Amino acid sequence: MRWKLSTSAYKRVPSRDAAMDPDLETPAARAPDGGAGAAAGPSWRRSLPHVCVATVTSFLFGYHTGVVNEPLDSISADLGFAGNTLAEGLVVSICLGGAFFGCLFSGSVADGIGRRRAFQLSALPMIMGAALSALTNSLEGMLFGRLLVGVGMGLGPPVASLYITEVSPPSVRGTYGSLVQIATCLGILFSLLVGTPVKDIDRWWRVCFWVSAVPAALQAIAIEFCAESPQWLYKCGRTNEAEMQFEKLLGPLHVKSAMAELSRSERGDDGESVKFSELFYGRHFNVVFIGTTLFALQQLSGINSVFYFSSTVFRSVGVPSSLANICMGIANLSGSIVAMLLMDKLGRKMLLAGSFFFMAFSMGLQAIGANRHLGSASVYLSVGGILLFVLAFSLGAGPVPGLLLPEIFPNKIRAKAMALCMSVHWTASVDFSNEELKYQ
């Protein structure tokens, strides 16, 4: 319903202070449905700190994904399993087993104790696992530490996707969602940077694991000062608290409109929360099937093979592995930044379709480059195809599923559906995990 403001009281020109402060209430903004103030939209500045704290989970995900890349040889030598490819593969891939189980329970945890407590719970096994990995003197201790880290890796990212979607203003939700991918890229690059001295400093690999405990602990503390998800509070019947959190995130002018929108979205979700098994049939099956398919296609696209074996391809054409890591990292980070800038302008569907199209195109370049009869051109086609593939992936196939799905899932099933979809993500990753996540 549109309100017609015809009285002179609502036509006054805002004061200089009102023009400078977007959250200062003006007469027009006091219209029953928000008026001009609501039309301007909430400021992104209020919610940004909360989103940044949430993305620490993605940073840790990236860090633990790459932390064993450089130090793996040193770890195997110090712990007595050098040359045992099975043991080395387990050190790399056992995180996936822990992540799968952590992810399965992430929905129930997020719905049961709230998003903030779920973040703190996910930080706990990451801290414990990192400490155990840093202190251990046996292969068994290393494997158990990595398993604990994997549980935190599986629990945290689905909660981060939920939280960012639920606390972000609609106008910047895509931009904020892309920060998850950027944080993951930064985590991988940081792990490579921290692991650089491992060949020159004895037992430096222990420091690499200790470093990861710091951001996990900082997040567990910082999230205590962040807003809880208003959607979760409203779902629990804590309406007054939900209004307080909306005021903290969006400003006082937008509380009523946000609560009205939340109430409308909840009308079709009356009743108790669904059971996990109910996601496989009934009216929720179609949207859950779309979500799981997106995550499956994301992993089955070949991105893991490209990351795992890119260094082998680069080295075969005379490019050092260290330079290969840098090039891959720059391509991944660049695409993520571009996706952040375009997400709310072009839309999720266009970025996703364009991403898969250019990934297919880059695969064609690599296939052509495999023909050694092309001479030096095969080098450029192979290397260029790999970098283009990573760039295309980070533009859409990487960030979009984790952002899109919390937006299309009803609040009633959102947490459990995200847990299921992310479990498919980890399951699809298993086929590639035993090839050693190591930039050789």
PDB file of C-alpha atoms in Angstrom, residues 48-207:
ATOM      1  CA  LEU A  48      29.113  -4.778   7.146  1.00  0.00           C
ATOM      2  CA  PRO A  49      31.011  -5.452  10.420  1.00  0.00           C
ATOM      3  CA  HIS A  50      28.693  -8.360  11.224  1.00  0.00           C
ATOM      4  CA  VAL A  51      29.214  -9.833   7.749  1.00  0.00           C
ATOM      5  CA  CYS A  52      32.999  -9.456   7.993  1.00  0.00           C
ATOM      6  CA  VAL A  53      33.064 -11.420  11.253  1.00  0.00           C
ATOM      7  CA  ALA A  54      31.007 -14.171   9.610  1.00  0.00           C
ATOM      8  CA  THR A  55      33.385 -14.422   6.638  1.00  0.00           C
ATOM      9  CA  VAL A  56      36.248 -15.382   8.979  1.00  0.00           C
ATOM     10  CA  THR A  57      34.752 -18.875   8.732  1.00  0.00           C
ATOM     11  CA  SER A  58      35.356 -18.837   4.974  1.00  0.00           C
ATOM     12  CA  PHE A  59      38.880 -17.499   5.499  1.00  0.00           C
ATOM     13  CA  LEU A  60      39.587 -20.443   7.813  1.00  0.00           C
ATOM     14  CA  PHE A  61      38.054 -22.804   5.268  1.00  0.00           C
ATOM     15  CA  GLY A  62      40.488 -21.544   2.644  1.00  0.00           C
ATOM     16  CA  TYR A  63      43.419 -21.580   5.044  1.00  0.00           C
ATOM     17  CA  HIS A  64      42.878 -25.171   6.162  1.00  0.00           C
ATOM     18  CA  THR A  65      42.340 -26.214   2.548  1.00  0.00           C
ATOM     19  CA  GLY A  66      45.832 -25.054   1.649  1.00  0.00           C
ATOM     20  CA  VAL A  67      47.747 -25.253   4.927  1.00  0.00           C
ATOM     21  CA  VAL A  68      49.310 -28.663   4.196  1.00  0.00           C
ATOM     22  CA  ASN A  69      50.307 -27.847   0.617  1.00  0.00           C
ATOM     23  CA  GLU A  70      53.828 -26.609   1.247  1.00  0.00           C
ATOM     24  CA  PRO A  71      54.569 -28.321   4.613  1.00  0.00           C
ATOM     25  CA  LEU A  72      53.401 -31.829   3.693  1.00  0.00           C
ATOM     26  CA  ASP A  73      56.903 -33.133   2.956  1.00  0.00           C
ATOM     27  CA  SER A  74      58.209 -31.729   6.240  1.00  0.00           C
ATOM     28  CA  ILE A  75      55.254 -33.121   8.166  1.00  0.00           C
ATOM     29  CA  SER A  76      55.731 -36.602   6.711  1.00  0.00           C
ATOM     30  CA  ALA A  77      59.467 -36.520   7.450  1.00  0.00           C
ATOM     31  CA  ASP A  78      59.074 -35.348  11.055  1.00  0.00           C
ATOM     32  CA  LEU A  79      56.220 -37.723  11.880  1.00  0.00           C
ATOM     33  CA  GLY A  80      57.822 -40.749  10.219  1.00  0.00           C
ATOM     34  CA  PHE A  81      55.619 -41.484   7.232  1.00  0.00           C
ATOM     35  CA  ALA A  82      57.744 -39.998   4.443  1.00  0.00           C
ATOM     36  CA  GLY A  83      57.119 -41.760   1.147  1.00  0.00           C
ATOM     37  CA  ASN A  84      53.846 -43.254   2.345  1.00  0.00           C
ATOM     38  CA  THR A  85      51.470 -41.802  -0.214  1.00  0.00           C
ATOM     39  CA  LEU A  86      48.438 -43.326   1.517  1.00  0.00           C
ATOM     40  CA  ALA A  87      49.268 -41.592   4.791  1.00  0.00           C
ATOM     41  CA  GLU A  88      49.982 -38.308   3.009  1.00  0.00           C
ATOM     42  CA  GLY A  89      46.679 -38.556   1.170  1.00  0.00           C
ATOM     43  CA  LEU A  90      44.857 -39.166   4.460  1.00  0.00           C
ATOM     44  CA  VAL A  91      46.437 -36.115   6.069  1.00  0.00           C
ATOM     45  CA  VAL A  92      45.104 -34.045   3.194  1.00  0.00           C
ATOM     46  CA  SER A  93      41.700 -35.654   2.711  1.00  0.00           C
ATOM     47  CA  ILE A  94      40.544 -36.650   6.185  1.00  0.00           C
ATOM     48  CA  CYS A  95      39.257 -33.111   6.601  1.00  0.00           C
ATOM     49  CA  LEU A  96      36.569 -33.966   4.053  1.00  0.00           C
ATOM     50  CA  GLY A  97      35.258 -36.778   6.241  1.00  0.00           C
ATOM     51  CA  GLY A  98      34.979 -34.460   9.223  1.00  0.00           C
ATOM     52  CA  ALA A  99      33.485 -31.721   7.075  1.00  0.00           C
ATOM     53  CA  PHE A 100      30.782 -34.049   5.774  1.00  0.00           C
ATOM     54  CA  PHE A 101      29.578 -34.928   9.257  1.00  0.00           C
ATOM     55  CA  GLY A 102      29.899 -31.376  10.519  1.00  0.00           C
ATOM     56  CA  CYS A 103      27.888 -30.165   7.561  1.00  0.00           C
ATOM     57  CA  LEU A 104      25.126 -32.729   8.097  1.00  0.00           C
ATOM     58  CA  PHE A 105      24.491 -31.400  11.594  1.00  0.00           C
ATOM     59  CA  SER A 106      24.980 -27.716  10.770  1.00  0.00           C
ATOM     60  CA  GLY A 107      21.290 -27.129  10.010  1.00  0.00           C
ATOM     61  CA  SER A 108      20.075 -28.644  13.265  1.00  0.00           C
ATOM     62  CA  VAL A 109      22.735 -26.760  15.209  1.00  0.00           C
ATOM     63  CA  ALA A 110      21.933 -23.413  13.559  1.00  0.00           C
ATOM     64  CA  ASP A 111      18.197 -23.889  14.180  1.00  0.00           C
ATOM     65  CA  GLY A 112      18.687 -25.189  17.700  1.00  0.00           C
ATOM     66  CA  ILE A 113      21.115 -22.727  19.268  1.00  0.00           C
ATOM     67  CA  GLY A 114      21.102 -19.836  16.793  1.00  0.00           C
ATOM     68  CA  ARG A 115      23.583 -18.576  14.229  1.00  0.00           C
ATOM     69  CA  ARG A 116      25.968 -16.855  16.636  1.00  0.00           C
ATOM     70  CA  ARG A 117      26.366 -19.854  18.922  1.00  0.00           C
ATOM     71  CA  ALA A 118      26.778 -22.072  15.847  1.00  0.00           C
ATOM     72  CA  PHE A 119      29.744 -19.916  14.768  1.00  0.00           C
ATOM     73  CA  GLN A 120      31.313 -20.315  18.197  1.00  0.00           C
ATOM     74  CA  LEU A 121      30.683 -24.045  18.147  1.00  0.00           C
ATOM     75  CA  SER A 122      32.347 -24.363  14.725  1.00  0.00           C
ATOM     76  CA  ALA A 123      35.391 -22.422  15.971  1.00  0.00           C
ATOM     77  CA  LEU A 124      35.917 -24.834  18.856  1.00  0.00           C
ATOM     78  CA  PRO A 125      36.975 -27.939  16.847  1.00  0.00           C
ATOM     79  CA  MET A 126      39.080 -25.705  14.585  1.00  0.00           C
ATOM     80  CA  ILE A 127      41.025 -24.403  17.580  1.00  0.00           C
ATOM     81  CA  MET A 128      41.340 -27.834  19.190  1.00  0.00           C
ATOM     82  CA  GLY A 129      42.248 -29.523  15.915  1.00  0.00           C
ATOM     83  CA  ALA A 130      44.848 -26.899  15.020  1.00  0.00           C
ATOM     84  CA  ALA A 131      46.449 -27.188  18.463  1.00  0.00           C
ATOM     85  CA  LEU A 132      46.503 -30.985  18.302  1.00  0.00           C
ATOM     86  CA  SER A 133      48.021 -30.928  14.798  1.00  0.00           C
ATOM     87  CA  ALA A 134      50.698 -28.473  15.926  1.00  0.00           C
ATOM     88  CA  LEU A 135      51.654 -30.446  19.045  1.00  0.00           C
ATOM     89  CA  THR A 136      51.429 -34.032  17.805  1.00  0.00           C
ATOM     90  CA  ASN A 137      54.393 -36.321  17.289  1.00  0.00           C
ATOM     91  CA  SER A 138      52.507 -39.112  15.523  1.00  0.00           C
ATOM     92  CA  LEU A 139      50.510 -39.711  12.396  1.00  0.00           C
ATOM     93  CA  GLU A 140      47.469 -40.696  14.470  1.00  0.00           C
ATOM     94  CA  GLY A 141      47.512 -37.363  16.308  1.00  0.00           C
ATOM     95  CA  MET A 142      47.806 -35.452  13.043  1.00  0.00           C
ATOM     96  CA  LEU A 143      44.875 -37.349  11.529  1.00  0.00           C
ATOM     97  CA  PHE A 144      42.674 -36.764  14.567  1.00  0.00           C
ATOM     98  CA  GLY A 145      43.563 -33.068  14.594  1.00  0.00           C
ATOM     99  CA  ARG A 146      42.738 -32.726  10.916  1.00  0.00           C
ATOM    100  CA  LEU A 147      39.474 -34.604  11.467  1.00  0.00           C
ATOM    101  CA  LEU A 148      38.457 -32.110  14.167  1.00  0.00           C
ATOM    102  CA  VAL A 149      39.346 -29.220  11.879  1.00  0.00           C
ATOM    103  CA  GLY A 150      37.187 -30.808   9.187  1.00  0.00           C
ATOM    104  CA  VAL A 151      34.184 -30.880  11.522  1.00  0.00           C
ATOM    105  CA  GLY A 152      34.560 -27.129  12.010  1.00  0.00           C
ATOM    106  CA  MET A 153      35.029 -26.622   8.273  1.00  0.00           C
ATOM    107  CA  GLY A 154      31.779 -28.455   7.593  1.00  0.00           C
ATOM    108  CA  LEU A 155      29.787 -26.730  10.308  1.00  0.00           C
ATOM    109  CA  GLY A 156      30.873 -23.140   9.648  1.00  0.00           C
ATOM    110  CA  PRO A 157      30.310 -22.359   5.918  1.00  0.00           C
ATOM    111  CA  PRO A 158      26.580 -23.287   5.772  1.00  0.00           C
ATOM    112  CA  VAL A 159      25.964 -21.143   8.845  1.00  0.00           C
ATOM    113  CA  ALA A 160      27.939 -18.283   7.270  1.00  0.00           C
ATOM    114  CA  SER A 161      25.828 -18.413   4.106  1.00  0.00           C
ATOM    115  CA  LEU A 162      22.650 -18.398   6.185  1.00  0.00           C
ATOM    116  CA  TYR A 163      23.791 -15.588   8.439  1.00  0.00           C
ATOM    117  CA  ILE A 164      25.026 -13.291   5.680  1.00  0.00           C
ATOM    118  CA  THR A 165      21.778 -13.702   3.743  1.00  0.00           C
ATOM    119  CA  GLU A 166      19.684 -13.015   6.829  1.00  0.00           C
ATOM    120  CA  VAL A 167      21.521  -9.917   8.102  1.00  0.00           C
ATOM    121  CA  SER A 168      22.287  -8.209   4.775  1.00  0.00           C
ATOM    122  CA  PRO A 169      20.154  -5.448   3.228  1.00  0.00           C
ATOM    123  CA  PRO A 170      18.647  -6.736  -0.041  1.00  0.00           C
ATOM    124  CA  SER A 171      20.432  -4.065  -2.093  1.00  0.00           C
ATOM    125  CA  VAL A 172      23.901  -5.399  -1.191  1.00  0.00           C
ATOM    126  CA  ARG A 173      23.133  -9.023  -0.410  1.00  0.00           C
ATOM    127  CA  GLY A 174      24.875 -10.271  -3.537  1.00  0.00           C
ATOM    128  CA  THR A 175      27.939  -8.151  -2.822  1.00  0.00           C
ATOM    129  CA  TYR A 176      28.138  -9.429   0.730  1.00  0.00           C
ATOM    130  CA  GLY A 177      27.608 -12.997  -0.411  1.00  0.00           C
ATOM    131  CA  SER A 178      30.598 -12.668  -2.733  1.00  0.00           C
ATOM    132  CA  LEU A 179      32.765 -11.793   0.258  1.00  0.00           C
ATOM    133  CA  VAL A 180      32.569 -15.466   1.211  1.00  0.00           C
ATOM    134  CA  GLN A 181      34.445 -16.458  -1.956  1.00  0.00           C
ATOM    135  CA  ILE A 182      36.940 -13.615  -1.540  1.00  0.00           C
ATOM    136  CA  ALA A 183      37.629 -14.647   2.054  1.00  0.00           C
ATOM    137  CA  THR A 184      38.228 -18.234   0.920  1.00  0.00           C
ATOM    138  CA  CYS A 185      40.712 -17.043  -1.717  1.00  0.00           C
ATOM    139  CA  LEU A 186      42.519 -14.892   0.842  1.00  0.00           C
ATOM    140  CA  GLY A 187      42.680 -17.849   3.209  1.00  0.00           C
ATOM    141  CA  ILE A 188      44.318 -20.051   0.568  1.00  0.00           C
ATOM    142  CA  LEU A 189      46.813 -17.348  -0.377  1.00  0.00           C
ATOM    143  CA  PHE A 190      47.619 -16.660   3.268  1.00  0.00           C
ATOM    144  CA  SER A 191      48.267 -20.352   3.917  1.00  0.00           C
ATOM    145  CA  LEU A 192      50.713 -20.430   0.998  1.00  0.00           C
ATOM    146  CA  LEU A 193      52.422 -17.311   2.330  1.00  0.00           C
ATOM    147  CA  VAL A 194      52.711 -18.674   5.874  1.00  0.00           C
ATOM    148  CA  GLY A 195      54.053 -21.975   4.538  1.00  0.00           C
ATOM    149  CA  THR A 196      56.820 -20.337   2.477  1.00  0.00           C
ATOM    150  CA  PRO A 197      59.603 -20.639   5.142  1.00  0.00           C
ATOM    151  CA  VAL A 198      58.858 -24.323   5.820  1.00  0.00           C
ATOM    152  CA  LYS A 199      61.873 -25.524   3.819  1.00  0.00           C
ATOM    153  CA  ASP A 200      64.263 -23.131   5.547  1.00  0.00           C
ATOM    154  CA  ILE A 201      63.048 -23.297   9.169  1.00  0.00           C
ATOM    155  CA  ASP A 202      62.926 -26.615  11.001  1.00  0.00           C
ATOM    156  CA  ARG A 203      59.449 -27.641  12.236  1.00  0.00           C
ATOM    157  CA  TRP A 204      57.870 -24.513  10.779  1.00  0.00           C
ATOM    158  CA  TRP A 205      54.839 -26.599   9.873  1.00  0.00           C
ATOM    159  CA  ARG A 206      53.832 -26.501  13.531  1.00  0.00           C
ATOM    160  CA  VAL A 207      53.669 -22.714  13.352  1.00  0.00           C
TER     161      VAL A 207
END
